Tab-separated table of C-alpha atoms in Angstrom:
chain	number	residue	atom	x	y	z
A	1	MET	CA	-31.122	-1.809	23.652
A	2	ARG	CA	-29.747	-3.903	20.803
A	3	ILE	CA	-30.497	-1.116	18.301
A	4	THR	CA	-28.608	1.398	20.496
A	5	GLN	CA	-25.634	-0.955	20.774
A	6	SER	CA	-25.625	-1.537	17.010
A	7	ILE	CA	-25.630	2.214	16.348
A	8	ALA	CA	-22.815	2.696	18.847
A	9	ARG	CA	-20.711	-0.025	17.193
A	10	PHE	CA	-21.384	1.493	13.769
A	11	LEU	CA	-20.341	4.975	14.905
A	12	HIS	CA	-17.216	3.600	16.573
A	13	ARG	CA	-16.241	1.686	13.450
A	14	HIS	CA	-16.727	4.637	11.121
A	15	ARG	CA	-16.087	7.603	13.394
A	16	GLU	CA	-12.750	8.488	11.776
A	17	SER	CA	-13.993	8.539	8.228
A	18	ALA	CA	-17.732	9.070	8.091
A	19	VAL	CA	-19.363	10.611	11.150
A	20	ASP	CA	-17.668	13.995	10.846
A	21	ILE	CA	-18.575	14.351	7.176
A	22	LEU	CA	-22.099	13.131	7.981
A	23	ILE	CA	-22.515	15.904	10.564
A	24	LEU	CA	-21.175	18.495	8.110
A	25	PHE	CA	-23.451	17.224	5.349
A	26	LEU	CA	-26.515	17.360	7.599
A	27	LEU	CA	-25.678	20.891	8.764
A	28	VAL	CA	-25.363	22.049	5.145
A	29	GLN	CA	-28.686	20.394	4.288
A	30	ILE	CA	-30.454	21.932	7.276
A	31	GLY	CA	-29.138	25.374	6.386
A	32	ALA	CA	-30.113	25.040	2.717
A	33	VAL	CA	-33.598	23.737	3.496
A	34	ALA	CA	-34.213	26.440	6.089
A	35	TYR	CA	-33.164	29.210	3.723
A	36	SER	CA	-35.239	27.691	0.932
A	37	LEU	CA	-38.320	27.759	3.160
A	38	LEU	CA	-37.641	31.398	4.045
A	39	GLU	CA	-36.895	32.491	0.458
A	40	PRO	CA	-38.739	30.005	-1.799
A	41	ASP	CA	-38.819	32.336	-4.811
A	42	SER	CA	-35.148	33.323	-4.907
A	43	PHE	CA	-33.611	30.105	-3.536
A	44	ARG	CA	-35.357	27.121	-5.135
A	45	TYR	CA	-33.433	24.373	-3.393
A	46	LEU	CA	-36.492	22.231	-2.666
A	47	THR	CA	-38.036	22.359	-6.130
A	48	ARG	CA	-38.518	19.085	-7.954
A	49	GLY	CA	-36.342	20.145	-10.882
A	50	ASN	CA	-33.430	21.196	-8.694
A	51	ILE	CA	-33.502	17.992	-6.660
A	52	THR	CA	-33.511	15.848	-9.806
A	53	VAL	CA	-30.656	17.722	-11.469
A	54	THR	CA	-28.539	17.554	-8.315
A	55	LEU	CA	-29.080	13.818	-7.880
A	56	LYS	CA	-28.099	13.230	-11.513
A	57	ALA	CA	-24.892	15.201	-11.062
A	58	ILE	CA	-23.996	13.431	-7.813
A	59	SER	CA	-24.385	9.999	-9.421
A	60	VAL	CA	-21.698	10.366	-12.094
A	61	LEU	CA	-19.010	11.626	-9.725
A	62	GLY	CA	-20.222	9.356	-6.921
A	63	ILE	CA	-19.916	6.081	-8.817
A	64	MET	CA	-16.437	6.992	-10.026
A	65	SER	CA	-15.443	8.022	-6.497
A	66	LEU	CA	-16.416	4.627	-5.072
A	67	GLY	CA	-13.789	2.882	-7.197
A	68	VAL	CA	-11.217	5.604	-6.552
A	69	GLY	CA	-11.901	5.355	-2.819
A	70	ILE	CA	-11.390	1.582	-2.696
A	71	LEU	CA	-8.128	1.973	-4.611
A	72	MET	CA	-6.952	4.718	-2.229
A	73	ILE	CA	-7.771	2.511	0.758
A	74	ALA	CA	-5.565	-0.143	-0.877
A	75	GLY	CA	-2.773	2.447	-0.971
A	76	GLU	CA	-2.813	3.533	-4.638
A	77	PHE	CA	-4.103	6.349	-6.869
A	78	ASP	CA	-5.600	6.500	-10.362
A	79	LEU	CA	-5.354	9.808	-12.201
A	80	SER	CA	-6.563	8.238	-15.449
A	81	VAL	CA	-10.202	7.651	-14.443
A	82	GLY	CA	-11.333	10.800	-16.276
A	83	ALA	CA	-9.755	9.544	-19.493
A	84	THR	CA	-11.250	6.077	-18.893
A	85	TYR	CA	-14.663	7.659	-18.370
A	86	THR	CA	-14.477	9.389	-21.772
A	87	LEU	CA	-12.835	6.714	-23.914
A	88	THR	CA	-15.069	3.852	-22.754
A	89	ALA	CA	-18.200	5.929	-23.411
A	90	ILE	CA	-16.995	6.806	-26.927
A	91	PHE	CA	-16.112	3.163	-27.538
A	92	MET	CA	-19.640	2.130	-26.546
A	93	ALA	CA	-21.259	4.817	-28.707
A	94	LYS	CA	-19.184	3.837	-31.737
A	95	GLN	CA	-20.142	0.172	-31.400
A	96	VAL	CA	-23.820	1.134	-31.192
A	97	GLU	CA	-23.424	3.411	-34.224
A	98	GLU	CA	-21.986	0.474	-36.173
A	99	GLY	CA	-24.979	-1.712	-35.353
A	100	MET	CA	-24.101	-3.500	-32.145
A	101	SER	CA	-26.808	-3.801	-29.500
A	102	VAL	CA	-26.259	-1.339	-26.673
A	103	TYR	CA	-26.900	-4.196	-24.232
A	104	LEU	CA	-23.707	-5.787	-25.539
A	105	ALA	CA	-21.751	-2.580	-26.156
A	106	ALA	CA	-22.243	-1.249	-22.620
A	107	PRO	CA	-20.872	-4.369	-20.836
A	108	LEU	CA	-17.980	-4.425	-23.316
A	109	ALA	CA	-17.225	-0.817	-22.374
A	110	VAL	CA	-17.117	-1.809	-18.695
A	111	VAL	CA	-14.776	-4.703	-19.556
A	112	PHE	CA	-12.642	-2.195	-21.463
A	113	GLY	CA	-12.527	-0.032	-18.336
A	114	VAL	CA	-11.482	-3.048	-16.246
A	115	ALA	CA	-8.683	-3.778	-18.735
A	116	MET	CA	-7.483	-0.170	-18.511
A	117	GLY	CA	-7.433	-0.438	-14.727
A	118	LEU	CA	-5.540	-3.733	-14.858
A	119	LEU	CA	-2.978	-2.159	-17.175
A	120	ASN	CA	-2.399	0.595	-14.618
A	121	GLY	CA	-2.059	-1.970	-11.858
A	122	THR	CA	0.282	-4.232	-13.818
A	123	ILE	CA	2.667	-1.386	-14.670
A	124	THR	CA	2.589	-0.077	-11.095
A	125	ILE	CA	3.176	-3.457	-9.453
A	126	ARG	CA	5.403	-5.188	-12.015
A	127	PHE	CA	7.830	-2.285	-12.475
A	128	ARG	CA	7.387	-0.737	-9.011
A	129	VAL	CA	6.425	2.625	-10.453
A	130	PRO	CA	4.406	4.909	-8.143
A	131	SER	CA	0.769	4.733	-9.216
A	132	PHE	CA	0.641	8.526	-9.299
A	133	ILE	CA	3.238	8.508	-12.105
A	134	THR	CA	1.812	5.454	-13.870
A	135	THR	CA	-1.695	6.821	-14.089
A	136	LEU	CA	-0.557	10.327	-14.965
A	137	GLY	CA	1.145	8.771	-17.985
A	138	THR	CA	-1.809	6.570	-18.936
A	139	LYS	CA	-4.154	9.535	-18.502
A	140	LEU	CA	-2.271	11.465	-21.179
A	141	PHE	CA	-1.979	8.343	-23.336
A	142	TRP	CA	-5.713	7.562	-23.253
A	143	GLU	CA	-6.616	11.193	-23.867
A	144	GLY	CA	-4.461	11.093	-26.975
A	145	MET	CA	-5.936	7.738	-28.026
A	146	THR	CA	-9.429	9.195	-27.671
A	147	LEU	CA	-8.579	11.894	-30.212
A	148	PHE	CA	-6.889	9.333	-32.470
A	149	TYR	CA	-9.866	6.964	-32.257
A	150	HIS	CA	-12.628	9.500	-32.719
A	151	GLY	CA	-11.244	13.003	-33.228
A	152	ALA	CA	-12.086	16.174	-31.361
A	153	LYS	CA	-15.740	16.417	-32.362
A	154	SER	CA	-18.683	15.558	-30.165
A	155	MET	CA	-20.353	12.184	-30.717
A	156	ARG	CA	-24.087	11.609	-30.434
A	157	PHE	CA	-25.365	8.625	-28.505
A	158	ARG	CA	-28.935	7.548	-29.212
A	159	PRO	CA	-29.515	4.037	-27.821
A	160	GLU	CA	-32.863	2.308	-27.719
A	161	LYS	CA	-35.464	3.736	-25.353
A	162	SER	CA	-35.457	0.793	-22.957
A	163	PHE	CA	-31.751	1.354	-22.282
A	164	VAL	CA	-32.289	5.078	-21.758
A	165	ASP	CA	-35.086	4.325	-19.291
A	166	LEU	CA	-32.855	1.820	-17.485
A	167	MET	CA	-29.851	4.102	-17.159
A	168	ALA	CA	-31.304	7.612	-17.262
A	169	GLY	CA	-35.016	7.294	-16.562
A	170	GLN	CA	-36.785	8.811	-13.601
A	171	ILE	CA	-39.108	7.712	-10.804
A	172	TRP	CA	-40.827	10.846	-9.494
A	173	VAL	CA	-37.845	13.067	-8.553
A	174	ILE	CA	-35.367	10.163	-8.303
A	175	PRO	CA	-33.315	9.588	-11.482
A	176	ALA	CA	-32.346	6.040	-12.409
A	177	SER	CA	-28.674	7.029	-12.316
A	178	PHE	CA	-29.001	7.837	-8.612
A	179	LEU	CA	-30.566	4.432	-7.985
A	180	TRP	CA	-27.553	2.903	-9.741
A	181	PHE	CA	-25.341	4.960	-7.452
A	182	LEU	CA	-27.196	3.711	-4.375
A	183	GLY	CA	-27.039	0.098	-5.550
A	184	ILE	CA	-23.319	0.218	-6.303
A	185	THR	CA	-22.709	1.978	-2.994
A	186	VAL	CA	-24.420	-0.845	-1.118
A	187	ALA	CA	-22.440	-3.442	-3.101
A	188	CYS	CA	-19.133	-1.669	-2.398
A	189	TRP	CA	-20.082	-1.260	1.280
A	190	ALA	CA	-20.755	-4.991	1.561
A	191	LEU	CA	-17.478	-5.789	-0.209
A	192	LEU	CA	-15.368	-3.399	1.828
A	193	HIS	CA	-16.876	-3.850	5.276
A	194	HIS	CA	-18.341	-7.360	5.236
A	195	HIS	CA	-16.084	-9.424	2.974
A	196	ARG	CA	-12.618	-10.849	3.364
A	197	LEU	CA	-11.420	-8.968	0.279
A	198	GLY	CA	-12.353	-5.690	1.949
A	199	ASN	CA	-10.159	-6.602	4.908
A	200	HIS	CA	-7.360	-7.267	2.432
A	201	PHE	CA	-7.744	-3.772	0.934
A	202	TYR	CA	-7.390	-2.216	4.382
A	203	ALA	CA	-4.497	-4.467	5.349
A	204	VAL	CA	-2.503	-3.865	2.170
A	205	GLY	CA	-3.082	-0.123	2.268
A	206	GLY	CA	-2.315	0.151	5.979
A	207	ASN	CA	0.774	-2.051	6.244
A	208	LYS	CA	1.925	-3.979	3.205
A	209	ARG	CA	4.574	-6.001	5.048
A	210	ALA	CA	2.201	-7.054	7.800
A	211	ALA	CA	-0.398	-8.040	5.193
A	212	THR	CA	2.160	-10.195	3.399
A	213	ALA	CA	3.175	-11.805	6.674
A	214	ILE	CA	-0.381	-13.055	7.304
A	215	GLY	CA	-0.717	-14.530	3.819
A	216	ILE	CA	-2.351	-11.685	1.857
A	217	SER	CA	-1.066	-11.076	-1.659
A	218	PRO	CA	-0.580	-7.301	-2.079
A	219	SER	CA	-0.170	-7.628	-5.858
A	220	ARG	CA	-3.426	-9.529	-6.344
A	221	THR	CA	-5.327	-7.277	-3.956
A	222	LYS	CA	-4.156	-4.091	-5.631
A	223	LEU	CA	-4.859	-5.445	-9.116
A	224	ILE	CA	-8.460	-6.112	-8.068
A	225	ALA	CA	-8.703	-2.568	-6.684
A	226	PHE	CA	-7.360	-1.107	-9.955
A	227	ALA	CA	-9.863	-3.221	-11.916
A	228	LEU	CA	-12.779	-2.005	-9.768
A	229	CYS	CA	-11.617	1.569	-10.246
A	230	GLY	CA	-11.608	1.146	-14.043
A	231	ALA	CA	-15.050	-0.475	-13.971
A	232	THR	CA	-16.675	2.338	-11.965
A	233	ALA	CA	-15.080	4.978	-14.213
A	234	ALA	CA	-16.492	3.238	-17.289
A	235	LEU	CA	-19.942	2.918	-15.746
A	236	SER	CA	-19.915	6.624	-14.885
A	237	GLY	CA	-19.145	7.420	-18.509
A	238	ILE	CA	-21.985	5.207	-19.714
A	239	LEU	CA	-24.489	6.872	-17.378
A	240	ALA	CA	-23.362	10.364	-18.362
A	241	ALA	CA	-23.469	9.605	-22.095
A	242	THR	CA	-26.950	8.098	-21.813
A	243	ARG	CA	-28.282	11.027	-19.811
A	244	VAL	CA	-26.900	13.734	-22.116
A	245	GLY	CA	-27.192	11.819	-25.384
A	246	ALA	CA	-23.676	12.788	-26.461
A	247	ILE	CA	-20.013	12.380	-25.564
A	248	GLN	CA	-17.450	15.142	-25.905
A	249	PRO	CA	-13.752	14.196	-25.990
A	250	GLY	CA	-12.142	15.793	-22.990
A	251	GLN	CA	-15.324	15.958	-20.928
A	252	GLY	CA	-13.739	13.754	-18.282
A	253	ASN	CA	-10.858	16.163	-17.660
A	254	GLY	CA	-10.772	17.123	-14.003
A	255	LEU	CA	-13.133	14.391	-12.828
A	256	GLU	CA	-10.225	12.401	-11.434
A	257	LEU	CA	-9.329	15.280	-9.103
A	258	GLN	CA	-12.951	15.729	-8.059
A	259	ALA	CA	-13.179	11.994	-7.291
A	260	ILE	CA	-10.032	12.112	-5.158
A	261	ALA	CA	-11.404	15.234	-3.465
A	262	ALA	CA	-14.679	13.446	-2.663
A	263	CYS	CA	-12.729	10.578	-1.109
A	264	VAL	CA	-10.440	12.820	0.957
A	265	ILE	CA	-13.367	14.945	2.138
A	266	GLY	CA	-15.143	11.691	3.034
A	267	GLY	CA	-12.292	10.604	5.281
A	268	VAL	CA	-10.233	8.303	3.051
A	269	ALA	CA	-6.586	8.551	4.098
A	270	LEU	CA	-4.130	9.659	1.414
A	271	THR	CA	-1.658	7.150	2.834
A	272	GLY	CA	-4.098	4.231	2.488
A	273	GLY	CA	-5.567	1.796	4.976
A	274	ARG	CA	-8.402	3.963	6.255
A	275	GLY	CA	-11.769	5.163	4.950
A	276	SER	CA	-15.345	4.044	4.408
A	277	ILE	CA	-17.871	3.773	1.602
A	278	LEU	CA	-20.312	5.929	3.564
A	279	GLY	CA	-17.677	8.652	3.727
A	280	VAL	CA	-17.051	8.511	-0.031
A	281	PHE	CA	-20.799	8.648	-0.708
A	282	LEU	CA	-21.219	11.703	1.500
A	283	GLY	CA	-18.078	13.360	0.111
A	284	ALA	CA	-19.416	13.220	-3.455
A	285	ALA	CA	-22.859	14.352	-2.304
A	286	LEU	CA	-21.412	17.279	-0.345
A	287	ILE	CA	-19.390	18.580	-3.307
A	288	TYR	CA	-22.432	18.789	-5.553
A	289	THR	CA	-24.667	20.077	-2.764
A	290	ILE	CA	-22.287	22.991	-2.261
A	291	GLN	CA	-22.135	23.554	-6.018
A	292	ASP	CA	-25.921	23.602	-6.197
A	293	ILE	CA	-26.168	26.081	-3.315
A	294	LEU	CA	-23.633	28.389	-4.949
A	295	LEU	CA	-25.433	28.233	-8.296
A	296	LEU	CA	-28.795	28.975	-6.685
A	297	GLY	CA	-27.191	31.830	-4.777
A	298	ARG	CA	-25.754	33.184	-8.044
A	299	ALA	CA	-22.235	33.012	-6.679
A	300	PRO	CA	-19.271	32.944	-9.109
A	301	GLY	CA	-18.250	29.443	-10.163
A	302	PHE	CA	-14.748	29.713	-8.711
A	303	TYR	CA	-16.253	29.858	-5.217
A	304	LEU	CA	-16.767	26.090	-5.456
A	305	ASP	CA	-13.074	25.513	-6.163
A	306	ILE	CA	-12.188	27.665	-3.151
A	307	PHE	CA	-14.563	25.786	-0.865
A	308	VAL	CA	-13.563	22.306	-2.073
A	309	GLY	CA	-9.888	23.238	-1.801
A	310	LEU	CA	-10.366	24.325	1.798
A	311	LEU	CA	-12.298	21.129	2.565
A	312	ILE	CA	-9.559	18.942	1.085
A	313	VAL	CA	-6.765	20.628	3.025
A	314	GLY	CA	-8.844	20.676	6.205
A	315	ALA	CA	-9.778	16.988	5.850
A	316	ALA	CA	-6.166	16.014	5.176
A	317	ILE	CA	-4.965	17.916	8.257
A	318	PHE	CA	-7.723	16.380	10.383
A	319	ASN	CA	-6.846	12.863	9.199
A	320	GLN	CA	-3.169	13.468	9.930
A	321	ILE	CA	-3.986	14.646	13.465
A	322	ILE	CA	-6.022	11.477	14.055
A	323	ARG	CA	-3.193	9.344	12.668
A	324	SER	CA	-0.682	11.038	14.984
A	325	GLN	CA	-2.945	10.503	17.994
A	326	GLN	CA	-3.360	6.818	17.136
A	327	LYS	CA	0.438	6.392	16.922
A	328	ALA	CA	0.863	8.160	20.254
A	329	GLU	CA	-1.755	5.918	21.912
A	330	SER	CA	-0.152	2.760	20.546
């Protein structure tokens, strides 16, 4: 009885932002698994190699999306996370190339990402510039700084084996990067849904004036959200660089839009104040699941853009309908 009540409370708490995407994700998985069992030679969805590659791909976008999602819940956007992802990874690789231990260079890269996020937050809050404009500007600035700092050529990244095993190793079919994704997801879930700071994110994103009236500092709360967003972008870059063994300037272009798409598909409101970590997790997983299905089905690559575009618009319309119903009920 207690288990049933707990499940009911969980579904009620997350029904707006997670249950619908969970149902969609499960339906896609059931369909893909069923077709793979019927056509195992032409549609190798359940093969060990395919599962591993998909989990690796989900991890990079997923970790970045967690930070983007928290920031969106707090009522702001960050279009510079793709540039942060690239520049912090190149910074780390350069420090390692010059003799620094990767176990020092990697945390410094994350700190660098936090600083980039704080810069975005400071400009947005101090000068009351919309975060969309602020981060569009810093995105272009950091992309230019990446070329100034390193140039347009690819950079190899060959850290010591223990670091590679830690960040990009594999346990059976489960890559270490996916375990990082799971761990950070749990940490963000605990922060957002079981900590006072998480309540502050929701309050500030939902109604800034009401949050101020009950003693919450919107400026401090949003700065923390910007910092978390920068940290997750940097960590995504580190994981990707370690897995591939190289960093290409410009490789983060477009990731910021995919991260926002994962959040919107997962039920995070574009207006702030609503969303869940489970929804963001499933949104990122669904995007790469669909991509994997299309690749296995030998469909043209632009089909993914079409599908994700439809999901984004559909999710936004659905969220707006829910918001209108809530206003009507209140």
